[in-house]
Coordinates of N, CA and C in Angstrom, one line a residue:
M1 N -7.4 27.6 17.0 CA -7.4 27.3 15.5 C -7.8 25.8 15.3
A2 N -8.9 25.6 14.6 CA -9.3 24.2 14.3 C -8.5 23.8 13.0
L3 N -7.5 22.9 13.3 CA -6.6 22.5 12.2 C -7.2 21.4 11.2
A4 N -8.3 20.7 11.6 CA -8.7 19.6 10.8 C -9.0 20.0 9.4
K5 N -9.7 21.2 9.2 CA -10.0 21.6 7.8 C -8.9 22.1 7.0
Y6 N -7.7 22.2 7.6 CA -6.5 22.5 6.9 C -5.8 21.3 6.3
I7 N -6.2 20.1 6.8 CA -5.4 18.9 6.5 C -6.0 18.1 5.4
D8 N -5.0 17.7 4.5 CA -5.3 16.7 3.5 C -4.7 15.4 4.1
H9 N -5.5 14.5 4.5 CA -5.1 13.3 5.1 C -4.6 12.3 4.1
T10 N -3.3 12.1 4.1 CA -2.5 11.6 3.0 C -2.0 10.2 3.1
L11 N -2.1 9.4 2.1 CA -1.5 8.0 2.0 C -1.2 7.8 0.6
L12 N 0.1 8.0 0.2 CA 0.6 7.8 -1.1 C 1.7 6.8 -1.3
R13 N 1.8 5.9 -0.3 CA 2.8 4.8 -0.4 C 2.4 3.9 -1.5
A14 N 3.4 3.3 -2.2 CA 3.1 2.4 -3.3 C 2.5 1.1 -2.8
D15 N 2.8 0.7 -1.6 CA 2.2 -0.5 -1.1 C 1.0 -0.4 -0.2
A16 N 0.3 0.8 -0.3 CA -0.9 1.0 0.5 C -2.0 0.0 0.0
T17 N -2.6 -0.6 1.0 CA -3.6 -1.6 0.7 C -5.0 -1.0 0.7
L18 N -6.0 -1.8 0.2 CA -7.4 -1.3 0.2 C -7.8 -1.1 1.6
Q19 N -7.4 -1.9 2.5 CA -7.8 -1.8 3.9 C -7.3 -0.5 4.5
E20 N -6.1 -0.1 4.1 CA -5.5 1.1 4.6 C -6.2 2.4 4.0
I21 N -6.6 2.3 2.8 CA -7.3 3.4 2.2 C -8.7 3.5 2.8
E22 N -9.4 2.4 3.1 CA -10.7 2.5 3.8 C -10.5 3.1 5.1
K23 N -9.5 2.8 5.9 CA -9.2 3.3 7.2 C -8.9 4.8 7.1
L24 N -8.1 5.2 6.1 CA -7.8 6.6 5.9 C -9.1 7.4 5.7
C25 N -10.0 6.9 4.8 CA -11.2 7.6 4.5 C -12.1 7.7 5.8
Q26 N -12.2 6.7 6.5 CA -13.0 6.7 7.7 C -12.5 7.7 8.7
E27 N -11.2 7.7 8.9 CA -10.6 8.7 9.8 C -10.8 10.1 9.3
A28 N -10.7 10.3 8.0 CA -11.0 11.7 7.5 C -12.4 12.1 7.7
A29 N -13.4 11.2 7.5 CA -14.8 11.5 7.7 C -15.1 11.8 9.2
E30 N -14.5 11.0 10.1 CA -14.7 11.1 11.5 C -14.2 12.5 12.1
N31 N -13.1 12.9 11.5 CA -12.4 14.1 12.0 C -12.6 15.3 11.1
H32 N -13.4 15.2 10.0 CA -13.8 16.3 9.1 C -12.5 17.0 8.6
F33 N -11.6 16.2 8.1 CA -10.4 16.7 7.4 C -10.9 17.3 6.0
A34 N -10.0 18.2 5.5 CA -10.4 18.8 4.2 C -10.5 17.8 3.1
S35 N -9.6 16.8 3.0 CA -9.6 15.8 2.0 C -8.8 14.6 2.4
V36 N -9.0 13.5 1.6 CA -8.0 12.4 1.6 C -7.2 12.6 0.4
C37 N -5.9 12.4 0.4 CA -5.0 12.5 -0.7 C -4.5 11.1 -1.0
V38 N -4.9 10.5 -2.1 CA -4.5 9.1 -2.5 C -4.0 9.0 -3.9
N39 N -3.4 7.9 -4.2 CA -3.0 7.7 -5.6 C -4.3 7.4 -6.5
S40 N -4.2 7.7 -7.8 CA -5.4 7.8 -8.6 C -6.1 6.5 -8.7
C41 N -5.5 5.3 -8.5 CA -6.2 4.1 -8.6 C -7.2 3.9 -7.4
W42 N -7.1 4.7 -6.4 CA -8.0 4.6 -5.2 C -9.0 5.7 -5.2
V43 N -9.1 6.5 -6.3 CA -10.1 7.6 -6.3 C -11.5 7.1 -6.2
G44 N -11.8 6.1 -7.0 CA -13.2 5.6 -7.0 C -13.6 5.1 -5.7
V45 N -12.8 4.3 -5.1 CA -13.0 3.7 -3.8 C -13.2 4.8 -2.7
S46 N -12.4 5.8 -2.8 CA -12.5 6.9 -1.8 C -13.7 7.7 -2.0
R47 N -14.1 7.9 -3.2 CA -15.3 8.6 -3.5 C -16.5 7.9 -3.0
D48 N -16.6 6.6 -3.1 CA -17.7 5.8 -2.6 C -17.8 5.9 -1.1
I49 N -16.7 5.7 -0.5 CA -16.7 5.7 1.0 C -17.1 7.1 1.6
L50 N -16.6 8.1 0.9 CA -16.8 9.5 1.4 C -18.1 10.2 0.9
K51 N -18.8 9.5 0.1 CA -20.1 10.1 -0.4 C -21.0 10.5 0.8
G52 N -21.5 11.7 0.7 CA -22.3 12.3 1.8 C -21.6 12.9 2.9
T53 N -20.3 12.9 2.9 CA -19.5 13.5 3.9 C -19.0 14.9 3.4
D54 N -18.3 15.6 4.3 CA -17.7 16.9 3.9 C -16.3 16.8 3.5
V55 N -15.8 15.6 3.2 CA -14.4 15.4 2.9 C -14.2 15.2 1.4
H56 N -13.3 16.0 0.8 CA -13.0 15.9 -0.6 C -12.1 14.7 -0.9
V57 N -12.1 14.3 -2.2 CA -11.1 13.3 -2.6 C -10.1 14.0 -3.5
C58 N -8.8 13.9 -3.0 CA -7.7 14.5 -3.7 C -6.8 13.4 -4.2
T59 N -6.2 13.6 -5.4 CA -5.3 12.7 -6.0 C -4.1 13.4 -6.6
V60 N -3.1 12.7 -7.0 CA -1.9 13.3 -7.5 C -1.7 12.9 -9.0
V61 N -1.1 13.8 -9.7 CA -0.9 13.7 -11.2 C 0.6 14.0 -11.5
G62 N 1.2 13.1 -12.4 CA 2.6 13.3 -12.7 C 3.5 13.1 -11.5
F63 N 3.1 12.2 -10.6 CA 3.7 12.0 -9.3 C 4.6 10.8 -9.3
P64 N 5.8 10.9 -8.6 CA 6.3 12.1 -7.9 C 7.3 12.9 -8.6
L65 N 7.7 12.5 -9.9 CA 8.8 13.2 -10.6 C 8.4 14.4 -11.4
G66 N 7.2 14.4 -11.9 CA 6.8 15.5 -12.8 C 7.4 15.5 -14.2
A67 N 8.1 14.5 -14.5 CA 8.8 14.4 -15.8 C 8.1 13.7 -16.9
M68 N 6.8 13.5 -16.7 CA 6.0 12.8 -17.8 C 5.7 13.8 -18.9
A69 N 5.3 13.3 -20.0 CA 4.8 14.1 -21.1 C 3.6 14.9 -20.7
T70 N 3.4 16.1 -21.2 CA 2.3 16.9 -20.8 C 1.0 16.2 -21.1
K71 N 0.9 15.6 -22.3 CA -0.4 14.9 -22.7 C -0.7 13.8 -21.7
A72 N 0.3 13.1 -21.2 CA 0.1 12.1 -20.2 C -0.5 12.6 -18.9
K73 N 0.1 13.8 -18.5 CA -0.4 14.4 -17.3 C -1.9 14.8 -17.4
A74 N -2.2 15.5 -18.6 CA -3.5 15.9 -18.8 C -4.5 14.8 -18.8
Y75 N -4.1 13.7 -19.5 CA -5.0 12.5 -19.5 C -5.2 12.0 -18.1
E76 N -4.1 11.8 -17.4 CA -4.2 11.3 -16.0 C -5.2 12.2 -15.2
A77 N -5.1 13.5 -15.3 CA -5.9 14.4 -14.6 C -7.4 14.3 -15.0
E78 N -7.6 14.2 -16.3 CA -9.0 14.0 -16.8 C -9.6 12.7 -16.3
N79 N -8.8 11.7 -16.3 CA -9.3 10.4 -15.8 C -9.6 10.4 -14.3
A80 N -8.8 11.1 -13.6 CA -9.0 11.2 -12.1 C -10.3 12.0 -11.8
V81 N -10.6 13.0 -12.6 CA -11.8 13.8 -12.4 C -13.0 12.9 -12.7
A82 N -12.9 12.2 -13.8 CA -14.0 11.3 -14.2 C -14.3 10.2 -13.2
D83 N -13.3 9.8 -12.4 CA -13.4 8.8 -11.4 C -14.0 9.4 -10.1
G84 N -14.0 10.7 -10.0 CA -14.6 11.4 -8.8 C -13.7 12.2 -8.0
A85 N -12.5 12.6 -8.5 CA -11.6 13.4 -7.7 C -12.1 14.9 -7.7
D86 N -12.0 15.5 -6.5 CA -12.4 16.9 -6.4 C -11.2 17.8 -6.5
E87 N -10.0 17.3 -6.1 CA -8.8 18.1 -6.1 C -7.7 17.3 -6.7
I88 N -6.9 18.0 -7.5 CA -5.7 17.4 -8.2 C -4.4 18.1 -7.8
D89 N -3.5 17.3 -7.3 CA -2.1 17.9 -7.0 C -1.1 17.4 -8.0
M90 N -0.7 18.3 -8.9 CA 0.2 17.9 -10.0 C 1.6 18.4 -9.7
V91 N 2.6 17.6 -10.2 CA 4.0 18.0 -10.1 C 4.4 18.7 -11.4
I92 N 5.1 19.9 -11.2 CA 5.6 20.6 -12.4 C 6.7 19.8 -13.0
N93 N 7.1 20.1 -14.3 CA 8.3 19.6 -14.9 C 9.5 20.3 -14.4
I94 N 10.1 19.7 -13.4 CA 11.2 20.4 -12.7 C 12.4 20.6 -13.6
G95 N 12.7 19.6 -14.4 CA 13.8 19.7 -15.3 C 13.7 20.8 -16.3
Y96 N 12.4 21.0 -16.8 CA 12.1 22.1 -17.7 C 12.4 23.5 -17.0
L97 N 11.9 23.6 -15.8 CA 12.1 24.8 -15.0 C 13.6 25.1 -14.8
K98 N 14.4 24.1 -14.4 CA 15.8 24.3 -14.2 C 16.6 24.6 -15.5
S99 N 16.0 24.2 -16.6 CA 16.6 24.5 -17.9 C 16.2 25.8 -18.5
G100 N 15.4 26.5 -17.7 CA 14.9 27.8 -18.2 C 13.8 27.8 -19.2
R101 N 13.2 26.6 -19.4 CA 12.1 26.4 -20.4 C 10.8 26.7 -19.7
T102 N 10.6 28.0 -19.4 CA 9.4 28.4 -18.6 C 8.2 28.3 -19.4
D103 N 8.2 28.5 -20.7 CA 7.0 28.4 -21.5 C 6.5 27.0 -21.5
E104 N 7.4 26.0 -21.5 CA 6.9 24.6 -21.4 C 6.3 24.3 -20.0
V105 N 6.9 24.9 -19.0 CA 6.4 24.6 -17.7 C 5.0 25.2 -17.6
F106 N 4.8 26.4 -18.1 CA 3.5 27.0 -18.1 C 2.5 26.2 -18.9
E107 N 2.8 25.7 -20.1 CA 1.9 25.0 -20.9 C 1.6 23.6 -20.2
D108 N 2.5 23.1 -19.5 CA 2.3 21.8 -18.8 C 1.2 22.0 -17.7
I109 N 1.3 23.1 -16.9 CA 0.4 23.4 -15.9 C -1.0 23.7 -16.5
K110 N -0.9 24.5 -17.6 CA -2.2 25.0 -18.2 C -3.0 23.8 -18.8
A111 N -2.3 22.8 -19.3 CA -2.9 21.6 -19.9 C -3.7 20.8 -18.8
V112 N -3.1 20.7 -17.6 CA -3.7 20.0 -16.5 C -4.9 20.9 -16.0
R113 N -4.7 22.2 -16.0 CA -5.8 23.1 -15.5 C -7.0 22.9 -16.4
K114 N -6.8 22.9 -17.7 CA -7.9 22.7 -18.7 C -8.6 21.3 -18.4
A115 N -7.8 20.3 -18.1 CA -8.4 19.0 -17.9 C -9.2 18.9 -16.5
T116 N -8.9 19.9 -15.7 CA -9.5 19.8 -14.3 C -10.5 21.0 -14.1
E117 N -11.0 21.6 -15.1 CA -11.8 22.7 -15.0 C -13.0 22.5 -14.0
G118 N -13.1 23.4 -13.1 CA -14.2 23.3 -12.1 C -13.7 22.6 -10.8
K119 N -12.5 22.0 -10.8 CA -12.0 21.3 -9.7 C -10.8 22.1 -9.1
I120 N -10.4 21.8 -7.9 CA -9.3 22.5 -7.3 C -7.9 21.9 -7.8
L121 N -7.1 22.8 -8.3 CA -5.8 22.3 -8.8 C -4.7 22.9 -8.0
K122 N -3.8 22.0 -7.4 CA -2.6 22.4 -6.7 C -1.4 22.0 -7.4
V123 N -0.4 22.9 -7.5 CA 0.8 22.7 -8.3 C 2.0 22.5 -7.3
I124 N 2.5 21.2 -7.4 CA 3.7 20.9 -6.5 C 4.9 21.4 -7.2
I125 N 5.7 22.2 -6.6 CA 6.9 22.8 -7.2 C 8.2 22.1 -6.8
E126 N 8.1 21.2 -5.8 CA 9.2 20.5 -5.2 C 10.4 21.4 -4.8
T127 N 10.1 22.2 -3.8 CA 11.0 23.3 -3.3 C 12.4 22.8 -3.0
C128 N 12.6 21.6 -2.5 CA 13.9 21.1 -2.1 C 14.9 21.0 -3.3
L129 N 14.4 21.0 -4.5 CA 15.2 20.9 -5.7 C 15.4 22.3 -6.4
L130 N 14.9 23.4 -5.9 CA 14.9 24.6 -6.5 C 15.6 25.7 -5.7
T131 N 16.1 26.7 -6.5 CA 16.7 27.9 -5.8 C 15.5 28.8 -5.4
D132 N 15.7 29.8 -4.6 CA 14.6 30.7 -4.3 C 14.0 31.4 -5.5
D133 N 14.9 31.8 -6.4 CA 14.4 32.4 -7.6 C 13.5 31.5 -8.4
E134 N 13.9 30.2 -8.5 CA 13.2 29.2 -9.3 C 11.8 28.9 -8.6
K135 N 11.8 29.0 -7.2 CA 10.5 28.8 -6.5 C 9.6 29.9 -6.8
K136 N 10.1 31.1 -6.9 CA 9.2 32.3 -7.2 C 8.7 32.2 -8.6
T137 N 9.6 31.8 -9.5 CA 9.1 31.6 -10.9 C 8.1 30.6 -11.1
A138 N 8.3 29.4 -10.4 CA 7.3 28.3 -10.4 C 5.9 28.8 -9.9
C139 N 6.0 29.6 -8.8 CA 4.7 30.1 -8.2 C 4.0 31.1 -9.2
Q140 N 4.8 31.9 -9.8 CA 4.2 32.9 -10.7 C 3.6 32.2 -11.9
L141 N 4.3 31.2 -12.5 CA 3.8 30.4 -13.6 C 2.5 29.7 -13.2
S142 N 2.4 29.1 -12.0 CA 1.2 28.4 -11.5 C 0.1 29.4 -11.4
K143 N 0.3 30.5 -10.9 CA -0.8 31.5 -10.8 C -1.2 32.0 -12.1
K144 N -0.3 32.2 -13.0 CA -0.7 32.6 -14.4 C -1.5 31.6 -15.1
A145 N -1.2 30.3 -14.9 CA -1.9 29.2 -15.5 C -3.3 28.9 -14.9
G146 N -3.6 29.6 -13.8 CA -4.9 29.5 -13.2 C -5.1 28.5 -12.1
A147 N -4.0 28.0 -11.6 CA -4.1 27.0 -10.5 C -4.6 27.7 -9.2
D148 N -5.2 26.9 -8.4 CA -5.8 27.3 -7.1 C -4.8 27.4 -6.0
F149 N -3.8 26.5 -6.0 CA -2.8 26.4 -4.9 C -1.4 26.2 -5.5
V150 N -0.4 26.6 -4.8 CA 1.0 26.1 -5.0 C 1.3 25.2 -3.8
K151 N 2.1 24.2 -4.0 CA 2.4 23.2 -2.9 C 3.9 23.0 -2.9
T152 N 4.4 22.9 -1.7 CA 5.8 22.8 -1.5 C 6.5 21.5 -2.1
S153 N 5.9 20.4 -1.8 CA 6.7 19.1 -1.9 C 5.8 17.9 -2.2
T154 N 6.5 16.9 -2.8 CA 5.8 15.6 -2.9 C 5.9 14.8 -1.6
G155 N 7.0 15.0 -0.9 CA 7.3 14.1 0.2 C 8.2 12.9 -0.2
F156 N 8.5 12.9 -1.5 CA 9.2 11.7 -2.0 C 10.6 12.1 -2.5
S157 N 11.0 13.4 -2.3 CA 12.3 13.8 -2.8 C 13.3 14.0 -1.7
T158 N 14.1 15.0 -1.7 CA 15.2 15.1 -0.8 C 14.8 16.0 0.5
G159 N 13.7 16.6 0.5 CA 13.2 17.4 1.6 C 11.8 17.7 1.5
G160 N 11.2 18.3 2.6 CA 9.8 18.6 2.6 C 9.6 20.1 2.8
A161 N 8.5 20.4 3.4 CA 8.1 21.8 3.6 C 9.0 22.5 4.7
T162 N 9.3 23.8 4.5 CA 10.0 24.6 5.5 C 9.2 25.9 5.6
V163 N 9.3 26.5 6.8 CA 8.7 27.8 7.0 C 9.2 28.8 6.0
H164 N 10.5 28.8 5.7 CA 11.0 29.8 4.8 C 10.3 29.6 3.4
D165 N 10.2 28.4 2.9 CA 9.6 28.2 1.6 C 8.1 28.6 1.6
V166 N 7.4 28.3 2.6 CA 6.0 28.7 2.7 C 5.8 30.2 2.6
A167 N 6.6 30.9 3.4 CA 6.6 32.3 3.4 C 6.9 32.9 2.1
L168 N 8.0 32.4 1.4 CA 8.4 32.8 0.1 C 7.3 32.6 -0.9
M169 N 6.6 31.4 -0.8 CA 5.6 31.1 -1.8 C 4.4 32.0 -1.6
R170 N 4.0 32.3 -0.3 CA 2.9 33.2 0.0 C 3.2 34.6 -0.6
E171 N 4.4 35.0 -0.4 CA 4.8 36.4 -1.0 C 4.7 36.4 -2.5
A172 N 5.1 35.3 -3.1 CA 5.1 35.2 -4.6 C 3.7 35.2 -5.2
V173 N 2.8 34.5 -4.5 CA 1.4 34.4 -5.1 C 0.4 35.4 -4.6
G174 N 0.8 36.1 -3.5 CA -0.2 37.1 -3.0 C -1.2 36.4 -2.0
P175 N -2.2 37.2 -1.6 CA -3.1 36.8 -0.5 C -4.2 35.9 -1.0
E176 N -4.5 35.9 -2.3 CA -5.7 35.2 -2.8 C -5.5 33.7 -3.0
M177 N -4.3 33.3 -3.5 CA -4.1 32.0 -3.9 C -3.7 31.1 -2.7
G178 N -4.1 29.8 -2.8 CA -3.7 28.9 -1.7 C -2.3 28.5 -1.7
V179 N -1.8 28.2 -0.5 CA -0.4 27.6 -0.4 C -0.5 26.3 0.5
K180 N -0.1 25.2 -0.1 CA -0.1 24.0 0.6 C 1.3 23.6 1.1
A181 N 1.5 23.4 2.4 CA 2.7 22.9 2.9 C 2.6 21.4 3.1
S182 N 3.6 20.6 2.5 CA 3.5 19.2 2.6 C 4.9 18.6 2.6
G183 N 5.1 17.5 3.4 CA 6.3 16.8 3.5 C 7.0 17.1 4.8
G184 N 7.0 16.1 5.7 CA 7.7 16.2 6.9 C 6.9 16.9 8.0
I185 N 5.6 17.1 7.9 CA 4.8 17.8 8.9 C 4.2 16.7 9.7
R186 N 4.7 16.5 10.9 CA 4.3 15.3 11.7 C 3.8 15.7 13.1
D187 N 3.7 17.0 13.4 CA 3.2 17.4 14.7 C 2.5 18.7 14.7
Y188 N 1.7 19.0 15.7 CA 1.0 20.3 15.8 C 1.8 21.5 15.6
A189 N 3.0 21.5 16.3 CA 3.8 22.7 16.3 C 4.3 23.1 14.9
T190 N 4.7 22.0 14.2 CA 5.1 22.2 12.8 C 4.0 22.7 11.9
A191 N 2.8 22.1 12.0 CA 1.7 22.5 11.2 C 1.3 23.9 11.5
K192 N 1.3 24.3 12.8 CA 0.9 25.6 13.2 C 1.9 26.7 12.6
A193 N 3.2 26.3 12.7 CA 4.2 27.2 12.1 C 4.0 27.4 10.6
M194 N 3.7 26.4 9.9 CA 3.4 26.5 8.5 C 2.2 27.4 8.2
I195 N 1.2 27.3 9.0 CA 0.0 28.1 8.8 C 0.3 29.6 9.1
D196 N 1.1 29.8 10.2 CA 1.5 31.1 10.6 C 2.3 31.8 9.5
A197 N 3.1 31.0 8.7 CA 3.9 31.5 7.6 C 3.1 31.7 6.3
G198 N 1.8 31.3 6.3 CA 1.0 31.6 5.1 C 0.3 30.4 4.5
A199 N 0.5 29.2 5.0 CA -0.1 28.0 4.4 C -1.6 28.0 4.7
T200 N -2.4 27.6 3.7 CA -3.8 27.5 3.9 C -4.3 26.0 3.8
R201 N -3.3 25.1 3.5 CA -3.6 23.7 3.5 C -2.3 23.0 4.0
I202 N -2.5 21.8 4.7 CA -1.4 21.0 5.2 C -1.6 19.6 4.6
G203 N -0.6 19.1 4.0 CA -0.6 17.7 3.5 C 0.2 16.9 4.5
A204 N -0.4 15.9 5.1 CA 0.3 15.1 6.1 C -0.3 13.7 6.3
S205 N 0.5 12.8 6.5 CA 0.1 11.4 6.9 C -0.1 11.3 8.4
A206 N 0.3 12.4 9.1 CA 0.2 12.4 10.6 C -1.0 13.3 11.0
G207 N -2.0 13.4 10.2 CA -3.1 14.2 10.6 C -3.8 13.9 11.9
L208 N -3.9 12.7 12.2 CA -4.5 12.3 13.5 C -3.7 12.8 14.7
R209 N -2.3 12.6 14.6 CA -1.5 13.1 15.7 C -1.6 14.6 15.8
I210 N -1.6 15.3 14.7 CA -1.7 16.8 14.7 C -2.9 17.3 15.5
I211 N -4.1 16.7 15.2 CA -5.3 17.2 15.8 C -5.4 16.7 17.2
R212 N -4.8 15.5 17.5 CA -4.8 15.0 18.9 C -4.0 16.0 19.8
E213 N -2.8 16.4 19.3 CA -2.0 17.3 20.0 C -2.7 18.7 20.2
E214 N -3.4 19.1 19.1 CA -4.1 20.3 19.2 C -5.2 20.2 20.3
N215 N -5.9 19.1 20.3 CA -7.0 19.0 21.3 C -6.5 18.8 22.7
A216 N -5.3 18.3 22.8 CA -4.7 18.1 24.1 C -3.9 19.4 24.6
G217 N -4.1 20.4 23.8 CA -3.3 21.7 24.2 C -1.9 21.6 23.9
N218 N -1.5 20.8 22.8 CA -0.2 20.6 22.4 C 0.7 19.8 23.3

């Protein structure tokens, strides 16, 4: 299994420097990762570095809390697309979901979907903060709103991806929609377990280690 094309090579630290972003993009191009995932201020830089490569530029919206006004998320997404983003990973409004305000959760996702038409939209549901029933509801709302993927985690909350959650999300969305496992995936064995459970994309800052372990026979 060639894992490189599953990996979103990720750097979302607040203190990431231009030099680190440049290095991230160079590594992604050399290893043919699916994308780089960066904060939106770095989208233009990443787009320029990766021009002519097979690596997409992914950015985050409403990150990491998801508690922004819907209009703010939609504008952020629209601006990211204008700057050159190919993929958008948005965070749902977790508080709305846990309050049973599912219509508002749906409209929040739908607004970002409208702002990113023609681009890949992944919806981060932050599984560590949800019950299994809430995870299923979040997945179903994301699918109904027209998202391309559901994603486990921001990596900035109380936990990351688990095999249990990936399998649950895969069951909730069916075989056609993407499932991205993200948060705490630092080696080949963990990445492989997520894929075996149904993940079609892996978000990781340890992408180089993962593929080195794969190439070395684990």
